[in-house]
PDB file of C-alpha atoms in Angstrom:
ATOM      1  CA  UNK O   1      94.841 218.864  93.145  1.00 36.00           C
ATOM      2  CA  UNK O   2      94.675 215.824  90.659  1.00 38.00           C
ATOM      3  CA  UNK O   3      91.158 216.759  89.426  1.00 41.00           C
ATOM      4  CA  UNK O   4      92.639 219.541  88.168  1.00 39.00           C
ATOM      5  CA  UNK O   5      94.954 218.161  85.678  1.00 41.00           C
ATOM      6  CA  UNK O   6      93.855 218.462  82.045  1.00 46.00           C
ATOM      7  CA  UNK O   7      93.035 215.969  79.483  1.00 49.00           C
ATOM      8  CA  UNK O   8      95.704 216.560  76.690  1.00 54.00           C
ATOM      9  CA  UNK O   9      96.259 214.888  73.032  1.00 50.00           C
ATOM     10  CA  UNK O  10     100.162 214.218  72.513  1.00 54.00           C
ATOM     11  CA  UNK O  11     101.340 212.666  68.889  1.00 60.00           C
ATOM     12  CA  UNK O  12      98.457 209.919  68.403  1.00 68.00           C
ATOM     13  CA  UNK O  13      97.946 209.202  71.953  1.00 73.00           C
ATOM     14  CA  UNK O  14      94.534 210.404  73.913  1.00 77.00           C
ATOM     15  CA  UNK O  15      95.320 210.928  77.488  1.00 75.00           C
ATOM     16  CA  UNK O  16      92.005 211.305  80.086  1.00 78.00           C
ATOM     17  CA  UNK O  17      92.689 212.212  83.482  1.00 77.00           C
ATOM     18  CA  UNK O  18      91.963 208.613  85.729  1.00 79.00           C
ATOM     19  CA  UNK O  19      89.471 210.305  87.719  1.00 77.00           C
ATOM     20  CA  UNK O  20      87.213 210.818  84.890  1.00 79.00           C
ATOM     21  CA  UNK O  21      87.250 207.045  84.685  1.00 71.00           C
ATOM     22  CA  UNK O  22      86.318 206.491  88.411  1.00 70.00           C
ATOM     23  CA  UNK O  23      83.802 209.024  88.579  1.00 71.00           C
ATOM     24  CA  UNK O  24      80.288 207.677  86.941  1.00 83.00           C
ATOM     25  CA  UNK O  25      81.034 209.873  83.810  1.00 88.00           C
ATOM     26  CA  UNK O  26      78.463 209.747  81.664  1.00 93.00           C
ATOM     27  CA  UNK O  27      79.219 207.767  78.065  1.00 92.00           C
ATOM     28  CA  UNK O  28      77.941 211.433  76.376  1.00 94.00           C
ATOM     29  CA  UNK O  29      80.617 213.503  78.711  1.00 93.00           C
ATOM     30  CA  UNK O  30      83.159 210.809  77.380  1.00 91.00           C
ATOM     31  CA  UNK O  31      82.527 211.088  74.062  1.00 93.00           C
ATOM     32  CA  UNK O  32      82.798 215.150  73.923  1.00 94.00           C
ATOM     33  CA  UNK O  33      86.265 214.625  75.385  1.00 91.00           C
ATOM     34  CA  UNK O  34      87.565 212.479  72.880  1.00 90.00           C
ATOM     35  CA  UNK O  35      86.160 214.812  70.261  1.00 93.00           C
ATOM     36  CA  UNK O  36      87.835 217.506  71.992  1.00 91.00           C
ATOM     37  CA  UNK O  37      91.353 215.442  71.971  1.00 87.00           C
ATOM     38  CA  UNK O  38      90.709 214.343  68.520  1.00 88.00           C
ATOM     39  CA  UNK O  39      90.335 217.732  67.285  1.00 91.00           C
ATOM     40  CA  UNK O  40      93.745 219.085  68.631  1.00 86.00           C
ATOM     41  CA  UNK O  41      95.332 216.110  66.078  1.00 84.00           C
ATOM     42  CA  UNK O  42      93.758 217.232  63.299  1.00 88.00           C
ATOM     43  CA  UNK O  43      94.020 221.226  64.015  1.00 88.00           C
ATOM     44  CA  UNK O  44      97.051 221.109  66.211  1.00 84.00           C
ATOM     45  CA  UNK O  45      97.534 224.451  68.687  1.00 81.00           C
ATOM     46  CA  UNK O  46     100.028 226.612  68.199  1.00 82.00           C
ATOM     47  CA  UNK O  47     101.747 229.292  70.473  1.00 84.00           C
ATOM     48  CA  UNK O  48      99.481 231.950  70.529  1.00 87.00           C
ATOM     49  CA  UNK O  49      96.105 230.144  70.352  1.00 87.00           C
ATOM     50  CA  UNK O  50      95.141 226.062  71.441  1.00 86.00           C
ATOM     51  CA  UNK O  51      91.784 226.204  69.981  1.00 89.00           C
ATOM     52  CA  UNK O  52      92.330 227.566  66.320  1.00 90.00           C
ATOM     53  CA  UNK O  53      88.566 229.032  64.756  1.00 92.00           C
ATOM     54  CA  UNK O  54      88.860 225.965  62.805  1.00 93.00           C
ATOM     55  CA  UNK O  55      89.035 223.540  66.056  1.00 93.00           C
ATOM     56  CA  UNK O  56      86.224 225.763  67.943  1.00 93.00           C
ATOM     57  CA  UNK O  57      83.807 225.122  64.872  1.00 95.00           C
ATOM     58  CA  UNK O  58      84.096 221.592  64.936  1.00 96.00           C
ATOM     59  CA  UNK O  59      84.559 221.215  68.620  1.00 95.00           C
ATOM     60  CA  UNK O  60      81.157 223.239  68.985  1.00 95.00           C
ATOM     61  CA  UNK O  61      79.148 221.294  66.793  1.00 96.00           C
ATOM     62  CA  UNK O  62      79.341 218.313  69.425  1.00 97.00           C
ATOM     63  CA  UNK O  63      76.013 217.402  70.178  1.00 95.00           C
ATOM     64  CA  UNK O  64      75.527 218.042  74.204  1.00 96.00           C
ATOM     65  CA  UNK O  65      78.504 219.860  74.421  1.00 95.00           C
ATOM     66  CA  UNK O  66      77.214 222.431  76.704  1.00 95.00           C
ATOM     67  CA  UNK O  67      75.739 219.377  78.857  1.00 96.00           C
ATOM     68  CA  UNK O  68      79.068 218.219  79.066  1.00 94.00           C
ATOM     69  CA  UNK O  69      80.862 221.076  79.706  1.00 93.00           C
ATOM     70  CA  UNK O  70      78.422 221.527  82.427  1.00 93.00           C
ATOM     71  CA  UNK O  71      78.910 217.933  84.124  1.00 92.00           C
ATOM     72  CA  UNK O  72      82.770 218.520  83.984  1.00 90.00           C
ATOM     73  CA  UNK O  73      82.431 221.801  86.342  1.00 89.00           C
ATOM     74  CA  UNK O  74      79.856 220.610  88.168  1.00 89.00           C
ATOM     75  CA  UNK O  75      82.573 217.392  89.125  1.00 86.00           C
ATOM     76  CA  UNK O  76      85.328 219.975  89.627  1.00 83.00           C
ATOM     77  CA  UNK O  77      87.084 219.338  86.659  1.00 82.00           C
ATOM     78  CA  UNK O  78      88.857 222.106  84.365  1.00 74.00           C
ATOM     79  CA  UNK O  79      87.142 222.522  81.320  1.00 71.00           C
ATOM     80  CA  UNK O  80      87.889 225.695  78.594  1.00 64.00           C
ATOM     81  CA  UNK O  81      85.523 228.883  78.863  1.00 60.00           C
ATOM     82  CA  UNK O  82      85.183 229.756  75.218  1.00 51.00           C
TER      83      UNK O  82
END
């Protein structure tokens, strides 16, 4: 289904999924997805592992990340289980 195309981070572009627009995301859920992005330009994934230990400290230090996380499934979108 759409909702359950990812977010992704290519060169120094952000792209969110439209739906996350249309939806009444909250500004908090935004922000933790444009950490998220952000992250994978400044620790970029490789082959064998997307979310480097360096990228999964950072990215869990957001603040309400686990609200976020939460909101995303709870709105049927894909989100990482790390």
């Amino acid at each position: 289904s759409i909702r359950r195309q990812r977010q992704m981070c290519i060169r120094d572009r952000i792209y969110i999924h439209p739906m996350i627009g249309e939806s009444e995301c909250p500004r908090f859920v935004m922000s933790y997805l444009l950490h998220h992005e952000m992250l994978h330009l400044e620790f970029p994934p490789n082959a064998s592992n997307p979310h480097p230990p360096e990228f999964m400290e950072r990215e869990r230090a957001f603040p309400k990340r686990d609200q976020a996380l939460s909101w995303l499934r709870r709105h049927e979108f894909p989100t990482m289980e790390l």
